[in-house]
Every structure is written in structure tokens, then in C-alpha cells.
């Protein structure tokens, strides 16, 4: 019984640390994307990012005069009735975690 509890506790600690390692910019991108997509589809109320597909890359570049410090790409699932196929998701993040661009495209 103690062994089972120890294994369970270890799994919970590992899960919590994996979640904690996701940068706050990922959630900022998700929320920014939700706001942007709701402008076109007001009934949409959920975006789920596939954390296993995300590529999170630090950057040191500019778009025009705007510095880009992080690029996040991956699969996003939009709450739709027609399809459950993922959309490609791209997000550009500037200094201090400010989301500059979110972009979705169907694959």
C-alpha cells in the first residue's frame, strides 16, 4: 500500500513539474488566439493547444521595428462542429511576453 501511494505521489510531482515548465507565453498565445478567432467566429469559445506538438523557440529577431523574442508553433484544436482536425498555430511573442501575432491555418 505504501509503495502504491509513493508511486502515485511521484507521478503527481512529475506531472506538476511538466506542467510548470510550460512558459506563460504559451497561455498568453492561446488566449490571444481565442480573442482573435472569436472576432470571426463569435460562437467559438475554446482553443486547445496540443502541448506535445508545440515547438517553442527563443528568438532574437525583429518584424519591422518590433523585437521578437519567442516563436511558438504547433497544433491547435478549435471547438467546431464540422471537424476535429487540428489547425496549425503560430504565435510571435515580443519583449515582456507581449503577443504580437497569432495565426491559425487549416492543414
Steps between C-alpha positions, in 0.01 A plus 500: 500500500779743589679418177183577300459835676867584441468422128180703477659796679805478271277507191317805630829682565627415151173615343505826691860572403425428133209743510708761682763490224258634240584868451234756590530626142324183379187586699526864388508378139200274557296781653604749232412248232161443657425874496611528136302199380186607690492813283430276200309224678323642807361159596850358546588490866792262530844443352708205612869495418654156453788532743682201347508667158620843617836630388603782731804686371678796647577762238700817463355661191265776394187543295530858384602685814338248736741263676399133497626298796305174457326304224245236594364257238288189525157348467191670635153355526219747451159413636306439181219270404624426148841356568733385770811543286769713656594842367860616478566772755775764487559763765764773514589638842682827561675636805341448843280220362287726281323305224560671164328252266289188516419314182294187431479308176327176409736221402 
